Amino acid sequence: MAQADVLVLGAGMVGVSTALHLRRRGLSVVLMDRRGPGEETSFGNAGVIEGSALFPVSFPRDVGVLVRHALKLAPQSNYRLGALPGLVPWLLAYFQASGDAGLAASARDLRPLMARARAEHRIFADAAGADGLLNPTGWVKIYRSEADYASAEPERLLARELNVACEELDPQGVLKLEPHLRPDFVRGSFWPECDNCSDPGGLVKAYADLFVREGGILLKGDARSLKRTGGRWRVDSDAGPVSGERAVLCLGPWSMDLFGRFGLKLPFAVKRGYHVHLAPEPGVTLSRAVVDRAGGFCLQWTKYGVRATTGIEFAGRDDPPDRRQADLVVPLARRLLPLGAVRESEPWLGRRPAFPDSKPVVGAAPRQPGLFLNFGHSHWGFTLGPVTGLLLAQMMTGEAPFTDPAPYAAGRFG
């Protein structure tokens, strides 16, 4: 049986980054996934490393907005009725965490991670020869009404308090940054401390290739075969069984498949989301991600075309896809930018692993010696993978953590 110091399960951005940090600290590391690196949730995100991110995506409080969501008229959300009863406890906790006080508390706890995220990505990207995939052009949020702009004021106030750069723009200011946008908005804001990635899945693969070049082992297999045998952790791979002194769960939305077996009781859910790619009209370009708050979508320039990502769908993780949100977003995207045909016959479906407070769990698993957790990054797995991987690697190797890990401990849920 092959052996390693650490088994890292899950080869998305979080798992690959964790494995690479551990390998760089001299440990033998096996990284395993049933698919290739970056082919699940990490493939389909908005492609933004959000160094300036503050408030998490929240549950709406406005009654009129809630009614639109309930009637499935808002592109920001969708739901599958049959899944809601099982999600009620999580949704109530999410609603509670979505007040201004809860959002500010989560933003403050996440700030040490966000502030270091871009630098950790740059270290990996430079070593992997993938720095060309990162474009340090920031991102823009647009607002279609004064009321929409005013509703975002608490986030801008917190940005000023925490010295997070944010520039308030009129329509002409937005058009100086993105001249091909149609001026169908009243205000904008520019957040410069962000990098844009034209190929998120490709960036994960580049980091995985770096991991292998530096002596890590990448295998395919089913992480759900994990079990503890003789004081070690064992998992089955296509190359045979592998054991490790320690194991790290970086399985994102599939982490819940192991919860019951290892006694984990965590308030965990999956926020599903979609994307489509549209062909830009001749001569049209986009230099950075553009978020349409009222439309509930983000546009990003990628190697596949202009990617339009949707908001949240509350459904069972493995429920059939529902193209409702994508169909709502496409005409809104064309209203904002000259775009042609959709390039896929069906929208891509992804799954965001989330806790109600929008913070990941990073650290040792309760009552399971040698088992560690790094998942639940909500909308920020692509951004935070390298920095939470660093934090966990420091904790596992006895280094002084660069920030207090207590806000991300599994024990915060009691």
Short mmCIF file of C-alpha atoms in Angstrom, two decimals, residues 12-390:
data_model
loop_
_atom_site.label_atom_id
_atom_site.label_comp_id
_atom_site.label_asym_id
_atom_site.label_seq_id
_atom_site.Cartn_x
_atom_site.Cartn_y
_atom_site.Cartn_z
CA GLY A 12 -10.42 22.24 -6.63
CA MET A 13 -8.67 25.51 -5.88
CA VAL A 14 -8.84 24.86 -2.12
CA GLY A 15 -7.50 21.31 -2.24
CA VAL A 16 -4.75 21.98 -4.78
CA SER A 17 -3.57 25.01 -2.82
CA THR A 18 -3.61 23.12 0.48
CA ALA A 19 -1.63 20.25 -1.01
CA LEU A 20 0.93 22.63 -2.52
CA HIS A 21 1.48 24.47 0.77
CA LEU A 22 1.94 21.21 2.64
CA ARG A 23 4.34 19.89 0.03
CA ARG A 24 6.38 23.09 0.24
CA ARG A 25 6.81 22.37 3.94
CA GLY A 26 8.54 19.08 3.20
CA LEU A 27 5.63 16.68 3.69
CA SER A 28 4.84 13.84 1.32
CA VAL A 29 1.39 14.61 -0.03
CA VAL A 30 -1.15 12.71 -2.11
CA LEU A 31 -3.85 14.84 -3.74
CA MET A 32 -6.88 12.93 -4.94
CA ASP A 33 -10.10 13.65 -6.80
CA ARG A 34 -12.48 11.64 -8.93
CA ARG A 35 -12.00 14.19 -11.73
CA GLY A 36 -9.12 16.31 -12.94
CA PRO A 37 -8.03 19.41 -11.02
CA GLY A 38 -10.33 22.40 -11.28
CA GLU A 39 -13.14 20.62 -13.14
CA GLU A 40 -15.96 21.13 -10.64
CA THR A 41 -16.88 24.31 -8.71
CA SER A 42 -13.49 25.93 -9.38
CA PHE A 43 -14.12 25.83 -13.12
CA GLY A 44 -17.32 27.82 -13.22
CA ASN A 45 -16.82 30.85 -10.99
CA ALA A 46 -16.72 34.53 -11.92
CA GLY A 47 -12.94 34.47 -12.23
CA VAL A 48 -12.26 37.22 -9.70
CA ILE A 49 -9.69 37.09 -6.92
CA GLU A 50 -11.58 39.43 -4.64
CA GLY A 51 -8.94 41.10 -2.51
CA SER A 52 -11.41 43.88 -1.76
CA ALA A 53 -14.39 41.67 -0.89
CA LEU A 54 -16.27 42.68 2.24
CA PHE A 55 -19.94 41.82 2.69
CA PRO A 56 -20.96 38.26 1.86
CA VAL A 57 -23.83 37.59 -0.52
CA SER A 58 -26.78 38.01 1.81
CA PHE A 59 -30.37 36.93 2.23
CA PRO A 60 -32.61 39.88 1.29
CA ARG A 61 -34.52 41.71 4.03
CA ASP A 62 -36.72 44.00 1.91
CA VAL A 63 -40.30 42.67 1.72
CA GLY A 64 -40.78 43.67 -1.92
CA VAL A 65 -37.56 41.96 -2.91
CA LEU A 66 -38.52 38.85 -0.95
CA VAL A 67 -41.84 38.68 -2.78
CA ARG A 68 -40.05 38.86 -6.14
CA HIS A 69 -37.75 36.05 -5.03
CA ALA A 70 -40.68 33.96 -3.81
CA LEU A 71 -42.42 34.40 -7.17
CA LYS A 72 -39.21 33.45 -9.00
CA LEU A 73 -39.09 36.80 -10.77
CA ALA A 74 -35.61 37.82 -9.55
CA PRO A 75 -32.55 36.49 -11.38
CA GLN A 76 -30.57 36.66 -8.14
CA SER A 77 -32.23 33.51 -6.86
CA ASN A 78 -34.26 30.43 -7.65
CA TYR A 79 -35.41 27.50 -5.56
CA ARG A 80 -36.72 23.99 -5.88
CA LEU A 81 -39.81 23.71 -3.69
CA GLY A 82 -39.19 20.12 -2.69
CA ALA A 83 -35.74 20.99 -1.31
CA LEU A 84 -36.89 23.82 0.96
CA PRO A 85 -38.11 21.81 3.97
CA GLY A 86 -34.65 20.33 4.49
CA LEU A 87 -33.05 23.75 4.07
CA VAL A 88 -35.26 25.66 6.51
CA PRO A 89 -32.88 25.55 9.53
CA TRP A 90 -29.97 26.64 7.37
CA LEU A 91 -32.01 29.38 5.67
CA LEU A 92 -33.10 30.78 9.03
CA ALA A 93 -29.49 30.91 10.19
CA TYR A 94 -28.48 32.50 6.87
CA PHE A 95 -31.24 35.10 7.25
CA GLN A 96 -30.05 35.91 10.76
CA ALA A 97 -26.44 36.31 9.58
CA SER A 98 -27.57 38.61 6.74
CA GLY A 99 -28.41 41.61 8.88
CA ASP A 100 -26.02 44.55 8.80
CA ALA A 101 -24.39 43.50 12.09
CA GLY A 102 -23.92 39.90 10.95
CA LEU A 103 -22.53 40.91 7.57
CA ALA A 104 -20.08 43.34 9.17
CA ALA A 105 -18.95 40.69 11.65
CA SER A 106 -18.31 38.17 8.86
CA ALA A 107 -16.52 40.83 6.80
CA ARG A 108 -14.20 41.66 9.70
CA ASP A 109 -13.43 38.00 10.36
CA LEU A 110 -12.71 37.38 6.68
CA ARG A 111 -10.62 40.51 6.19
CA PRO A 112 -7.23 38.94 7.11
CA LEU A 113 -7.84 36.25 4.49
CA MET A 114 -9.05 38.64 1.80
CA ALA A 115 -6.19 41.05 2.39
CA ARG A 116 -3.61 38.32 1.73
CA ALA A 117 -5.44 36.42 -1.02
CA ARG A 118 -3.95 38.17 -4.04
CA ALA A 119 -0.38 37.88 -2.78
CA GLU A 120 -0.72 34.13 -2.20
CA HIS A 121 -2.16 33.64 -5.67
CA ARG A 122 0.73 35.60 -7.17
CA ILE A 123 3.29 33.37 -5.44
CA PHE A 124 1.73 30.26 -6.95
CA ALA A 125 0.99 31.80 -10.35
CA ASP A 126 4.55 33.08 -10.77
CA ALA A 127 6.03 29.71 -9.83
CA ALA A 128 3.57 27.90 -12.11
CA GLY A 129 4.25 30.19 -15.08
CA ALA A 130 0.59 31.17 -15.05
CA ASP A 131 0.90 34.84 -14.11
CA GLY A 132 -0.49 35.73 -17.54
CA LEU A 133 -3.87 34.38 -16.44
CA LEU A 134 -4.18 37.10 -13.79
CA ASN A 135 -5.05 40.66 -14.76
CA PRO A 136 -4.83 43.23 -11.90
CA THR A 137 -7.59 45.48 -13.21
CA GLY A 138 -10.05 45.38 -10.30
CA TRP A 139 -13.78 45.06 -10.80
CA VAL A 140 -16.82 47.28 -11.20
CA LYS A 141 -20.27 47.17 -9.65
CA ILE A 142 -23.09 49.00 -11.39
CA TYR A 143 -26.35 50.25 -9.91
CA ARG A 144 -29.53 50.76 -11.92
CA SER A 145 -31.26 53.03 -9.40
CA GLU A 146 -30.41 55.44 -6.63
CA ALA A 147 -32.18 53.14 -4.19
CA ASP A 148 -29.99 50.23 -5.23
CA TYR A 149 -26.89 52.38 -4.79
CA ALA A 150 -28.04 53.60 -1.37
CA SER A 151 -28.64 50.04 -0.20
CA ALA A 152 -24.93 49.30 -0.69
CA GLU A 153 -23.80 52.24 1.47
CA PRO A 154 -23.02 50.10 4.57
CA GLU A 155 -20.45 48.15 2.56
CA ARG A 156 -18.81 51.33 1.28
CA LEU A 157 -18.70 52.74 4.82
CA LEU A 158 -16.99 49.58 6.05
CA ALA A 159 -14.54 49.78 3.14
CA ARG A 160 -13.51 53.26 4.26
CA GLU A 161 -13.17 52.12 7.86
CA LEU A 162 -10.97 49.15 6.91
CA ASN A 163 -8.97 51.07 4.27
CA VAL A 164 -10.26 48.95 1.39
CA ALA A 165 -9.97 50.98 -1.79
CA CYS A 166 -13.28 51.85 -3.42
CA GLU A 167 -13.97 54.63 -5.92
CA GLU A 168 -17.52 55.92 -6.40
CA LEU A 169 -18.30 56.58 -10.06
CA ASP A 170 -20.91 58.26 -12.20
CA PRO A 171 -21.85 56.57 -15.50
CA GLN A 172 -19.10 58.39 -17.38
CA GLY A 173 -16.55 57.19 -14.85
CA VAL A 174 -17.67 53.61 -15.40
CA LEU A 175 -17.49 54.05 -19.17
CA LYS A 176 -13.90 55.30 -18.93
CA LEU A 177 -13.03 51.90 -17.48
CA GLU A 178 -15.32 49.86 -19.72
CA PRO A 179 -16.18 51.90 -22.82
CA HIS A 180 -18.21 49.13 -24.48
CA LEU A 181 -20.82 48.98 -21.73
CA ARG A 182 -24.20 50.42 -22.54
CA PRO A 183 -24.90 53.28 -20.07
CA ASP A 184 -28.05 51.68 -18.69
CA PHE A 185 -27.21 52.49 -15.06
CA VAL A 186 -27.08 55.51 -12.76
CA ARG A 187 -23.96 54.86 -10.67
CA GLY A 188 -21.02 52.58 -10.24
CA SER A 189 -18.22 51.68 -7.87
CA PHE A 190 -14.70 50.54 -8.70
CA TRP A 191 -12.82 48.14 -6.46
CA PRO A 192 -9.18 48.08 -7.64
CA GLU A 193 -7.76 45.46 -5.27
CA CYS A 194 -8.90 42.48 -7.37
CA ASP A 195 -7.38 40.30 -10.07
CA ASN A 196 -9.35 38.94 -13.02
CA CYS A 197 -8.73 35.45 -14.41
CA SER A 198 -9.56 34.52 -17.98
CA ASP A 199 -9.45 30.77 -17.26
CA PRO A 200 -10.23 29.84 -13.63
CA GLY A 201 -10.13 26.10 -14.25
CA GLY A 202 -6.86 26.51 -16.13
CA LEU A 203 -5.33 28.36 -13.19
CA VAL A 204 -6.20 25.47 -10.86
CA LYS A 205 -4.64 23.02 -13.31
CA ALA A 206 -1.48 25.16 -13.45
CA TYR A 207 -1.21 25.06 -9.65
CA ALA A 208 -1.77 21.28 -9.72
CA ASP A 209 1.00 20.87 -12.32
CA LEU A 210 3.27 22.88 -10.04
CA PHE A 211 2.38 20.59 -7.14
CA VAL A 212 3.40 17.55 -9.19
CA ARG A 213 6.63 19.20 -10.39
CA GLU A 214 7.52 19.88 -6.77
CA GLY A 215 7.16 16.22 -5.82
CA GLY A 216 3.49 15.87 -4.98
CA ILE A 217 1.44 12.88 -6.12
CA LEU A 218 -1.87 13.41 -7.95
CA LEU A 219 -4.26 10.47 -8.14
CA LYS A 220 -7.82 9.80 -9.20
CA GLY A 221 -10.23 8.07 -6.88
CA ASP A 222 -13.32 8.44 -4.74
CA ALA A 223 -12.64 10.44 -1.59
CA ARG A 224 -15.81 9.03 -0.05
CA SER A 225 -13.90 5.78 0.50
CA LEU A 226 -11.93 7.48 3.30
CA LYS A 227 -11.74 5.48 6.53
CA ARG A 228 -9.48 5.18 9.54
CA THR A 229 -7.53 1.92 9.82
CA GLY A 230 -4.79 1.11 12.30
CA GLY A 231 -4.31 4.70 13.35
CA ARG A 232 -3.93 5.93 9.77
CA TRP A 233 -6.30 7.30 7.16
CA ARG A 234 -6.89 5.19 4.07
CA VAL A 235 -8.53 5.96 0.75
CA ASP A 236 -8.97 3.98 -2.45
CA SER A 237 -7.50 5.35 -5.68
CA ASP A 238 -7.32 4.11 -9.25
CA ALA A 239 -3.71 3.13 -8.46
CA GLY A 240 -4.71 1.17 -5.37
CA PRO A 241 -5.19 2.03 -1.70
CA VAL A 242 -3.20 4.89 -0.17
CA SER A 243 -2.74 5.65 3.50
CA GLY A 244 -1.69 8.78 5.30
CA GLU A 245 -0.94 9.81 8.85
CA ARG A 246 -3.28 12.77 8.33
CA ALA A 247 -6.07 13.62 5.91
CA VAL A 248 -7.60 16.91 4.82
CA LEU A 249 -11.16 17.24 3.53
CA CYS A 250 -11.27 19.86 0.77
CA LEU A 251 -14.29 18.39 -0.96
CA GLY A 252 -16.41 21.53 -1.13
CA PRO A 253 -20.07 20.56 -1.67
CA TRP A 254 -19.22 16.86 -1.44
CA SER A 255 -17.82 17.24 2.08
CA MET A 256 -21.26 16.49 3.51
CA ASP A 257 -21.05 12.93 2.18
CA LEU A 258 -18.58 12.20 4.98
CA PHE A 259 -20.19 14.20 7.79
CA GLY A 260 -22.23 11.40 9.33
CA ARG A 261 -19.44 8.86 9.18
CA PHE A 262 -17.07 11.07 11.15
CA GLY A 263 -19.55 12.63 13.53
CA LEU A 264 -19.49 16.11 12.01
CA LYS A 265 -22.59 18.16 12.79
CA LEU A 266 -22.22 21.40 10.89
CA PRO A 267 -24.83 23.80 9.45
CA PHE A 268 -23.81 23.23 5.87
CA ALA A 269 -25.67 23.73 2.60
CA VAL A 270 -25.00 24.08 -1.11
CA LYS A 271 -25.80 27.22 -3.09
CA ARG A 272 -26.09 26.19 -6.70
CA GLY A 273 -25.26 28.56 -9.54
CA TYR A 274 -24.95 28.63 -13.32
CA HIS A 275 -22.97 30.26 -16.06
CA VAL A 276 -23.23 30.69 -19.80
CA HIS A 277 -20.76 32.09 -22.32
CA LEU A 278 -21.82 34.61 -24.93
CA ALA A 279 -19.93 35.69 -28.03
CA PRO A 280 -18.97 39.39 -27.90
CA GLU A 281 -19.98 41.51 -30.86
CA PRO A 282 -17.05 42.45 -33.14
CA GLY A 283 -14.71 44.91 -31.47
CA VAL A 284 -16.30 44.54 -28.03
CA THR A 285 -13.95 43.93 -25.10
CA LEU A 286 -14.19 43.75 -21.32
CA SER A 287 -11.17 44.45 -19.13
CA ARG A 288 -12.55 43.40 -15.76
CA ALA A 289 -15.50 41.73 -14.10
CA VAL A 290 -18.67 43.81 -14.02
CA VAL A 291 -21.33 43.06 -11.41
CA ASP A 292 -24.90 44.14 -12.07
CA ARG A 293 -26.43 44.23 -8.60
CA ALA A 294 -30.02 44.65 -9.69
CA GLY A 295 -29.63 42.02 -12.39
CA GLY A 296 -28.01 39.56 -10.03
CA PHE A 297 -25.21 38.55 -12.38
CA CYS A 298 -21.54 39.11 -13.17
CA LEU A 299 -19.87 39.42 -16.56
CA GLN A 300 -16.26 38.32 -17.06
CA TRP A 301 -14.02 38.02 -20.11
CA THR A 302 -12.78 34.43 -20.47
CA LYS A 303 -11.15 32.24 -23.08
CA TYR A 304 -14.58 30.74 -23.74
CA GLY A 305 -16.36 34.04 -24.36
CA VAL A 306 -18.01 36.55 -22.04
CA ARG A 307 -19.07 34.55 -19.03
CA ALA A 308 -22.34 35.51 -17.34
CA THR A 309 -22.68 33.95 -13.90
CA THR A 310 -26.00 33.75 -12.07
CA GLY A 311 -26.99 34.19 -8.45
CA ILE A 312 -28.07 31.46 -6.04
CA GLU A 313 -30.31 28.45 -6.54
CA PHE A 314 -31.55 26.70 -3.41
CA ALA A 315 -31.96 23.06 -4.34
CA GLY A 316 -30.60 19.65 -3.53
CA ARG A 317 -26.98 19.36 -4.54
CA ASP A 318 -27.70 16.63 -7.06
CA ASP A 319 -31.13 17.79 -8.25
CA PRO A 320 -31.54 18.18 -12.03
CA PRO A 321 -30.47 21.57 -13.40
CA ASP A 322 -32.98 24.36 -13.92
CA ARG A 323 -32.09 26.93 -16.59
CA ARG A 324 -34.53 29.58 -15.31
CA GLN A 325 -31.87 31.94 -13.92
CA ALA A 326 -29.62 31.66 -16.95
CA ASP A 327 -32.56 32.44 -19.23
CA LEU A 328 -33.34 35.54 -17.14
CA VAL A 329 -29.74 36.72 -17.12
CA VAL A 330 -28.93 36.43 -20.83
CA PRO A 331 -31.16 39.32 -22.00
CA LEU A 332 -29.97 41.44 -19.07
CA ALA A 333 -26.37 40.77 -20.05
CA ARG A 334 -27.10 41.80 -23.65
CA ARG A 335 -28.75 44.94 -22.33
CA LEU A 336 -25.48 45.84 -20.60
CA LEU A 337 -22.92 44.78 -23.23
CA PRO A 338 -23.20 44.09 -26.99
CA LEU A 339 -23.27 40.30 -27.01
CA GLY A 340 -24.27 37.70 -29.56
CA ALA A 341 -25.10 34.02 -29.35
CA VAL A 342 -24.88 31.82 -26.30
CA ARG A 343 -22.13 29.30 -26.93
CA GLU A 344 -23.52 26.31 -24.99
CA SER A 345 -26.73 24.40 -25.48
CA GLU A 346 -27.19 24.12 -21.70
CA PRO A 347 -25.95 26.32 -18.84
CA TRP A 348 -23.08 25.02 -16.73
CA LEU A 349 -24.16 24.08 -13.19
CA GLY A 350 -21.88 24.56 -10.21
CA ARG A 351 -22.27 24.06 -6.47
CA ARG A 352 -21.01 26.48 -3.83
CA PRO A 353 -20.40 24.97 -0.37
CA ALA A 354 -21.62 27.37 2.30
CA PHE A 355 -22.09 27.94 6.01
CA PRO A 356 -24.69 30.49 7.17
CA ASP A 357 -22.03 33.03 8.19
CA SER A 358 -20.26 32.71 4.78
CA LYS A 359 -16.95 31.81 6.44
CA PRO A 360 -15.10 28.56 5.70
CA VAL A 361 -14.17 25.93 8.23
CA VAL A 362 -10.38 25.66 8.48
CA GLY A 363 -8.66 23.53 11.09
CA ALA A 364 -8.80 20.22 12.92
CA ALA A 365 -11.96 18.14 12.82
CA PRO A 366 -13.56 17.67 16.25
CA ARG A 367 -12.91 14.27 17.87
CA GLN A 368 -11.12 12.86 14.83
CA PRO A 369 -7.33 12.67 15.37
CA GLY A 370 -5.43 13.46 12.21
CA LEU A 371 -8.43 14.71 10.24
CA PHE A 372 -8.45 18.34 9.08
CA LEU A 373 -11.04 20.48 7.31
CA ASN A 374 -10.78 23.20 4.69
CA PHE A 375 -14.11 23.76 2.95
CA GLY A 376 -17.28 25.86 2.96
CA HIS A 377 -15.87 28.96 1.25
CA SER A 378 -19.27 29.93 -0.18
CA HIS A 379 -18.71 32.34 -3.12
CA TRP A 380 -14.99 32.76 -2.38
CA GLY A 381 -13.30 29.39 -2.85
CA PHE A 382 -11.43 30.57 -5.93
CA THR A 383 -10.24 33.67 -4.09
CA LEU A 384 -9.38 32.09 -0.76
CA GLY A 385 -7.99 28.66 -1.71
CA PRO A 386 -4.30 29.62 -1.52
CA VAL A 387 -4.66 31.67 1.67
CA THR A 388 -6.75 29.16 3.65
CA GLY A 389 -4.40 26.46 2.37
CA LEU A 390 -1.53 28.47 3.84
#
